[in-house]
């Protein structure tokens, strides 16, 4: 099998199981704690055709390259690059104007998006926190592959910067969800009542959007030939 294989031991696993992560494309072999490794690897090698089929279904990578368009809030942004202009990245309607050397362009765009995400999410977190009558110690952004947000008991809320790529109603629903955890650090009935009061749309609609489109957002900014 040509693809790298991640082997994971799971106490709840009853048999060997293969999966292809939709956010990263990694192939994972999950085994019970005491399962023999060698026959499991041989079994996985026999599944090469199945793995290739699953990988073919993965979302298309959208590199940050001149002329490429990617989702941003409720629309799309198209990258316009002119080496002769400033390195400073400027949004101009549905265009993202970029200058400076071609090398490092993808990284500069990613950093711009992260800063924009932090700015917007900080403002919206403060807005929802004021509504809920809670305090948030700190807002931060990262690039987790398994969750869009998390709230620590310390008062820090962390988000995926990729929320800025989502429609506004999905992003704000996620913020409402995390702020509600400042009152209830669980997903019990009281928590969901707070979410229902804070969320301006139906949370089920946001969850449905994430299930349908969330994985594809992890492929935005990937596959760039230069400066990734």
mmCIF file of C-alpha atoms in Angstrom:
data_model
loop_
_atom_site.group_PDB
_atom_site.id
_atom_site.type_symbol
_atom_site.label_atom_id
_atom_site.label_comp_id
_atom_site.label_asym_id
_atom_site.label_seq_id
_atom_site.Cartn_x
_atom_site.Cartn_y
_atom_site.Cartn_z
ATOM 1 C CA UNK A 1 0.000 0.000 0.000
ATOM 2 C CA UNK A 2 1.551 3.306 -1.107
ATOM 3 C CA UNK A 3 -0.375 5.548 1.320
ATOM 4 C CA UNK A 4 1.096 6.115 4.824
ATOM 5 C CA UNK A 5 -0.869 4.156 7.385
ATOM 6 C CA UNK A 6 -1.626 5.381 10.897
ATOM 7 C CA UNK A 7 -2.145 2.508 13.340
ATOM 8 C CA UNK A 8 -4.316 3.239 16.384
ATOM 9 C CA UNK A 9 -5.088 0.923 19.277
ATOM 10 C CA UNK A 10 -8.576 1.444 20.682
ATOM 11 C CA UNK A 11 -9.899 -0.320 23.772
ATOM 12 C CA UNK A 12 -13.442 -0.204 22.382
ATOM 13 C CA UNK A 13 -12.532 -1.735 19.029
ATOM 14 C CA UNK A 14 -13.695 -5.313 18.537
ATOM 15 C CA UNK A 15 -12.082 -5.861 15.148
ATOM 16 C CA UNK A 16 -9.733 -4.184 12.679
ATOM 17 C CA UNK A 17 -11.218 -1.174 10.930
ATOM 18 C CA UNK A 18 -9.913 1.019 8.123
ATOM 19 C CA UNK A 19 -10.918 4.619 7.496
ATOM 20 C CA UNK A 20 -9.799 7.581 5.395
ATOM 21 C CA UNK A 21 -10.018 10.904 7.217
ATOM 22 C CA UNK A 22 -12.068 13.339 5.127
ATOM 23 C CA UNK A 23 -10.251 16.346 6.600
ATOM 24 C CA UNK A 24 -6.673 15.161 6.100
ATOM 25 C CA UNK A 25 -6.776 12.192 3.714
ATOM 26 C CA UNK A 26 -4.861 10.076 6.241
ATOM 27 C CA UNK A 27 -5.499 6.350 6.198
ATOM 28 C CA UNK A 28 -6.116 4.959 9.674
ATOM 29 C CA UNK A 29 -6.090 1.356 10.842
ATOM 30 C CA UNK A 30 -7.879 0.945 14.164
ATOM 31 C CA UNK A 31 -7.130 -2.249 16.101
ATOM 32 C CA UNK A 32 -8.243 -3.808 19.380
ATOM 33 C CA UNK A 33 -5.533 -3.510 22.063
ATOM 34 C CA UNK A 34 -4.269 -7.080 21.726
ATOM 35 C CA UNK A 35 -4.782 -7.671 18.008
ATOM 36 C CA UNK A 36 -1.733 -8.987 16.141
ATOM 37 C CA UNK A 37 -0.224 -6.238 13.999
ATOM 38 C CA UNK A 38 1.321 -8.230 11.134
ATOM 39 C CA UNK A 39 -1.895 -9.921 9.871
ATOM 40 C CA UNK A 40 -3.770 -6.639 10.319
ATOM 41 C CA UNK A 41 -1.256 -4.836 8.115
ATOM 42 C CA UNK A 42 -1.554 -7.586 5.502
ATOM 43 C CA UNK A 43 -5.344 -7.234 5.594
ATOM 44 C CA UNK A 44 -5.047 -3.475 5.155
ATOM 45 C CA UNK A 45 -2.682 -3.971 2.199
ATOM 46 C CA UNK A 46 -5.369 -6.056 0.486
ATOM 47 C CA UNK A 47 -7.744 -3.091 0.772
ATOM 48 C CA UNK A 48 -5.682 -0.858 -1.521
ATOM 49 C CA UNK A 49 -8.478 -0.584 -4.091
ATOM 50 C CA UNK A 50 -11.003 0.399 -1.419
ATOM 51 C CA UNK A 51 -8.602 3.017 -0.039
ATOM 52 C CA UNK A 52 -8.023 4.453 -3.511
ATOM 53 C CA UNK A 53 -11.783 4.665 -4.027
ATOM 54 C CA UNK A 54 -12.269 6.505 -0.724
ATOM 55 C CA UNK A 55 -9.446 8.920 -1.464
ATOM 56 C CA UNK A 56 -10.935 9.658 -4.874
ATOM 57 C CA UNK A 57 -14.036 10.904 -3.058
ATOM 58 C CA UNK A 58 -12.110 13.358 -0.902
ATOM 59 C CA UNK A 59 -12.820 17.070 -1.368
ATOM 60 C CA UNK A 60 -10.794 18.860 -4.023
ATOM 61 C CA UNK A 61 -7.817 20.821 -2.743
ATOM 62 C CA UNK A 62 -8.114 24.583 -3.308
ATOM 63 C CA UNK A 63 -4.599 26.066 -3.228
ATOM 64 C CA UNK A 64 -3.976 29.720 -2.514
ATOM 65 C CA UNK A 65 -2.695 30.557 -5.989
ATOM 66 C CA UNK A 66 -3.349 33.441 -8.403
ATOM 67 C CA UNK A 67 -6.734 33.121 -10.068
ATOM 68 C CA UNK A 68 -8.088 30.614 -7.559
ATOM 69 C CA UNK A 69 -11.382 31.305 -5.783
ATOM 70 C CA UNK A 70 -12.240 30.055 -2.327
ATOM 71 C CA UNK A 71 -15.238 30.424 0.004
ATOM 72 C CA UNK A 72 -15.274 33.385 2.367
ATOM 73 C CA UNK A 73 -18.227 34.174 4.614
ATOM 74 C CA UNK A 74 -21.335 34.351 2.395
ATOM 75 C CA UNK A 75 -19.507 34.457 -0.933
ATOM 76 C CA UNK A 76 -16.251 33.715 -2.704
ATOM 77 C CA UNK A 77 -12.909 35.500 -2.908
ATOM 78 C CA UNK A 78 -10.728 35.335 -6.021
ATOM 79 C CA UNK A 79 -6.970 35.762 -5.606
ATOM 80 C CA UNK A 80 -5.468 38.514 -7.762
ATOM 81 C CA UNK A 81 -1.681 38.683 -7.608
ATOM 82 C CA UNK A 82 0.646 41.375 -8.926
ATOM 83 C CA UNK A 83 4.289 40.947 -7.997
ATOM 84 C CA UNK A 84 4.968 44.658 -8.549
ATOM 85 C CA UNK A 85 2.575 45.778 -5.802
ATOM 86 C CA UNK A 86 2.924 45.753 -2.029
ATOM 87 C CA UNK A 87 2.989 42.517 -0.044
ATOM 88 C CA UNK A 88 0.016 43.870 1.869
ATOM 89 C CA UNK A 89 -3.112 41.817 1.219
ATOM 90 C CA UNK A 90 -6.281 43.823 0.640
ATOM 91 C CA UNK A 91 -9.829 42.649 0.163
ATOM 92 C CA UNK A 92 -11.536 44.495 -2.675
ATOM 93 C CA UNK A 93 -15.120 43.270 -2.815
ATOM 94 C CA UNK A 94 -14.951 39.690 -4.036
ATOM 95 C CA UNK A 95 -11.250 40.029 -4.916
ATOM 96 C CA UNK A 96 -8.263 39.416 -2.657
ATOM 97 C CA UNK A 97 -5.460 41.599 -4.003
ATOM 98 C CA UNK A 98 -1.962 40.337 -3.214
ATOM 99 C CA UNK A 99 1.507 41.520 -4.162
ATOM 100 C CA UNK A 100 5.141 40.806 -3.457
ATOM 101 C CA UNK A 101 7.115 37.685 -4.391
ATOM 102 C CA UNK A 102 5.260 34.613 -5.603
ATOM 103 C CA UNK A 103 7.228 32.571 -3.093
ATOM 104 C CA UNK A 104 5.395 32.578 0.216
ATOM 105 C CA UNK A 105 2.118 33.857 -1.263
ATOM 106 C CA UNK A 106 0.073 30.938 0.080
ATOM 107 C CA UNK A 107 1.468 31.465 3.570
ATOM 108 C CA UNK A 108 0.729 35.203 3.489
ATOM 109 C CA UNK A 109 -2.872 34.572 2.436
ATOM 110 C CA UNK A 110 -3.313 31.978 5.179
ATOM 111 C CA UNK A 111 -1.988 34.429 7.765
ATOM 112 C CA UNK A 112 -4.331 37.153 6.477
ATOM 113 C CA UNK A 113 -7.288 34.785 6.829
ATOM 114 C CA UNK A 114 -6.237 33.797 10.334
ATOM 115 C CA UNK A 115 -5.983 37.438 11.401
ATOM 116 C CA UNK A 116 -9.353 38.209 9.834
ATOM 117 C CA UNK A 117 -10.897 35.194 11.553
ATOM 118 C CA UNK A 118 -9.489 36.254 14.925
ATOM 119 C CA UNK A 119 -10.803 39.793 14.480
ATOM 120 C CA UNK A 120 -14.330 38.708 13.502
ATOM 121 C CA UNK A 121 -14.587 35.892 16.030
ATOM 122 C CA UNK A 122 -13.318 38.130 18.845
ATOM 123 C CA UNK A 123 -15.993 40.709 18.048
ATOM 124 C CA UNK A 124 -18.771 38.134 17.789
ATOM 125 C CA UNK A 125 -17.677 36.317 20.948
ATOM 126 C CA UNK A 126 -17.814 39.588 22.874
ATOM 127 C CA UNK A 127 -21.263 40.260 21.428
ATOM 128 C CA UNK A 128 -22.666 36.863 22.443
ATOM 129 C CA UNK A 129 -20.913 36.937 25.823
ATOM 130 C CA UNK A 130 -22.587 40.256 26.597
ATOM 131 C CA UNK A 131 -25.973 38.759 25.710
ATOM 132 C CA UNK A 132 -25.336 35.741 27.923
ATOM 133 C CA UNK A 133 -23.950 37.813 30.784
ATOM 134 C CA UNK A 134 -20.661 35.902 30.871
ATOM 135 C CA UNK A 135 -16.988 36.757 30.531
ATOM 136 C CA UNK A 136 -14.524 35.259 28.094
ATOM 137 C CA UNK A 137 -10.907 35.457 29.159
ATOM 138 C CA UNK A 138 -9.340 34.995 25.742
ATOM 139 C CA UNK A 139 -10.235 34.199 22.129
ATOM 140 C CA UNK A 140 -7.753 32.305 19.973
ATOM 141 C CA UNK A 141 -7.724 30.617 16.576
ATOM 142 C CA UNK A 142 -5.964 27.494 15.322
ATOM 143 C CA UNK A 143 -6.433 24.805 12.722
ATOM 144 C CA UNK A 144 -7.826 21.715 14.501
ATOM 145 C CA UNK A 145 -9.075 18.888 12.311
ATOM 146 C CA UNK A 146 -11.716 17.419 14.619
ATOM 147 C CA UNK A 147 -13.660 20.400 16.009
ATOM 148 C CA UNK A 148 -14.651 23.925 15.053
ATOM 149 C CA UNK A 149 -14.493 25.392 18.529
ATOM 150 C CA UNK A 150 -13.760 24.591 22.150
ATOM 151 C CA UNK A 151 -14.356 26.334 25.452
ATOM 152 C CA UNK A 152 -12.076 25.759 28.449
ATOM 153 C CA UNK A 153 -13.233 26.129 32.039
ATOM 154 C CA UNK A 154 -10.559 28.835 32.383
ATOM 155 C CA UNK A 155 -12.640 31.070 30.105
ATOM 156 C CA UNK A 156 -10.596 30.697 26.924
ATOM 157 C CA UNK A 157 -12.478 29.950 23.707
ATOM 158 C CA UNK A 158 -10.555 28.570 20.750
ATOM 159 C CA UNK A 159 -11.916 28.417 17.219
ATOM 160 C CA UNK A 160 -10.840 27.016 13.898
ATOM 161 C CA UNK A 161 -9.789 29.923 11.716
ATOM 162 C CA UNK A 162 -11.688 28.157 8.920
ATOM 163 C CA UNK A 163 -14.932 29.465 10.402
ATOM 164 C CA UNK A 164 -14.249 32.605 8.359
ATOM 165 C CA UNK A 165 -14.732 30.463 5.225
ATOM 166 C CA UNK A 166 -18.263 29.507 6.293
ATOM 167 C CA UNK A 167 -21.573 31.305 5.794
ATOM 168 C CA UNK A 168 -22.220 33.880 8.502
ATOM 169 C CA UNK A 169 -25.104 31.952 10.062
ATOM 170 C CA UNK A 170 -22.900 28.863 10.561
ATOM 171 C CA UNK A 171 -20.031 30.845 12.072
ATOM 172 C CA UNK A 172 -22.297 32.764 14.449
ATOM 173 C CA UNK A 173 -24.071 29.563 15.440
ATOM 174 C CA UNK A 174 -20.690 28.097 16.389
ATOM 175 C CA UNK A 175 -19.848 31.174 18.443
ATOM 176 C CA UNK A 176 -23.204 30.944 20.242
ATOM 177 C CA UNK A 177 -22.497 27.290 20.997
ATOM 178 C CA UNK A 178 -19.088 27.990 22.537
ATOM 179 C CA UNK A 179 -20.262 31.010 24.538
ATOM 180 C CA UNK A 180 -23.098 28.893 25.966
ATOM 181 C CA UNK A 181 -20.419 26.637 27.413
ATOM 182 C CA UNK A 182 -19.396 29.529 29.662
ATOM 183 C CA UNK A 183 -22.626 28.773 31.528
ATOM 184 C CA UNK A 184 -22.784 25.004 31.112
ATOM 185 C CA UNK A 185 -19.692 22.891 30.415
ATOM 186 C CA UNK A 186 -21.753 20.035 29.025
ATOM 187 C CA UNK A 187 -24.375 19.332 26.374
ATOM 188 C CA UNK A 188 -27.320 18.865 28.706
ATOM 189 C CA UNK A 189 -30.824 20.347 28.437
ATOM 190 C CA UNK A 190 -29.842 23.617 30.167
ATOM 191 C CA UNK A 191 -26.977 24.114 27.728
ATOM 192 C CA UNK A 192 -29.253 23.608 24.734
ATOM 193 C CA UNK A 193 -31.766 26.074 26.169
ATOM 194 C CA UNK A 194 -29.029 28.723 26.322
ATOM 195 C CA UNK A 195 -27.968 27.941 22.756
ATOM 196 C CA UNK A 196 -31.582 28.279 21.604
ATOM 197 C CA UNK A 197 -31.739 31.738 23.189
ATOM 198 C CA UNK A 198 -28.404 32.899 21.751
ATOM 199 C CA UNK A 199 -28.469 31.375 18.276
ATOM 200 C CA UNK A 200 -30.182 33.580 15.710
ATOM 201 C CA UNK A 201 -30.913 30.634 13.416
ATOM 202 C CA UNK A 202 -31.855 27.004 13.882
ATOM 203 C CA UNK A 203 -28.774 25.175 15.284
ATOM 204 C CA UNK A 204 -29.858 22.067 13.374
ATOM 205 C CA UNK A 205 -29.461 24.008 10.121
ATOM 206 C CA UNK A 206 -25.873 24.907 11.017
ATOM 207 C CA UNK A 207 -25.084 21.323 12.003
ATOM 208 C CA UNK A 208 -26.501 20.083 8.705
ATOM 209 C CA UNK A 209 -24.348 22.569 6.766
ATOM 210 C CA UNK A 210 -21.228 21.459 8.624
ATOM 211 C CA UNK A 211 -21.943 17.791 7.990
ATOM 212 C CA UNK A 212 -22.396 18.471 4.282
ATOM 213 C CA UNK A 213 -19.596 20.995 3.673
ATOM 214 C CA UNK A 214 -17.272 21.119 6.671
ATOM 215 C CA UNK A 215 -14.742 18.549 5.462
ATOM 216 C CA UNK A 216 -14.155 20.445 2.219
ATOM 217 C CA UNK A 217 -13.017 23.534 4.131
ATOM 218 C CA UNK A 218 -10.018 21.630 5.493
ATOM 219 C CA UNK A 219 -8.767 21.398 1.903
ATOM 220 C CA UNK A 220 -8.833 25.150 1.296
ATOM 221 C CA UNK A 221 -5.252 26.400 1.120
ATOM 222 C CA UNK A 222 -3.824 22.955 0.471
ATOM 223 C CA UNK A 223 -2.016 21.728 -2.609
ATOM 224 C CA UNK A 224 -0.192 24.968 -3.417
ATOM 225 C CA UNK A 225 2.888 24.348 -5.505
ATOM 226 C CA UNK A 226 4.777 27.322 -4.064
ATOM 227 C CA UNK A 227 4.965 28.918 -0.656
ATOM 228 C CA UNK A 228 2.554 26.576 1.178
#
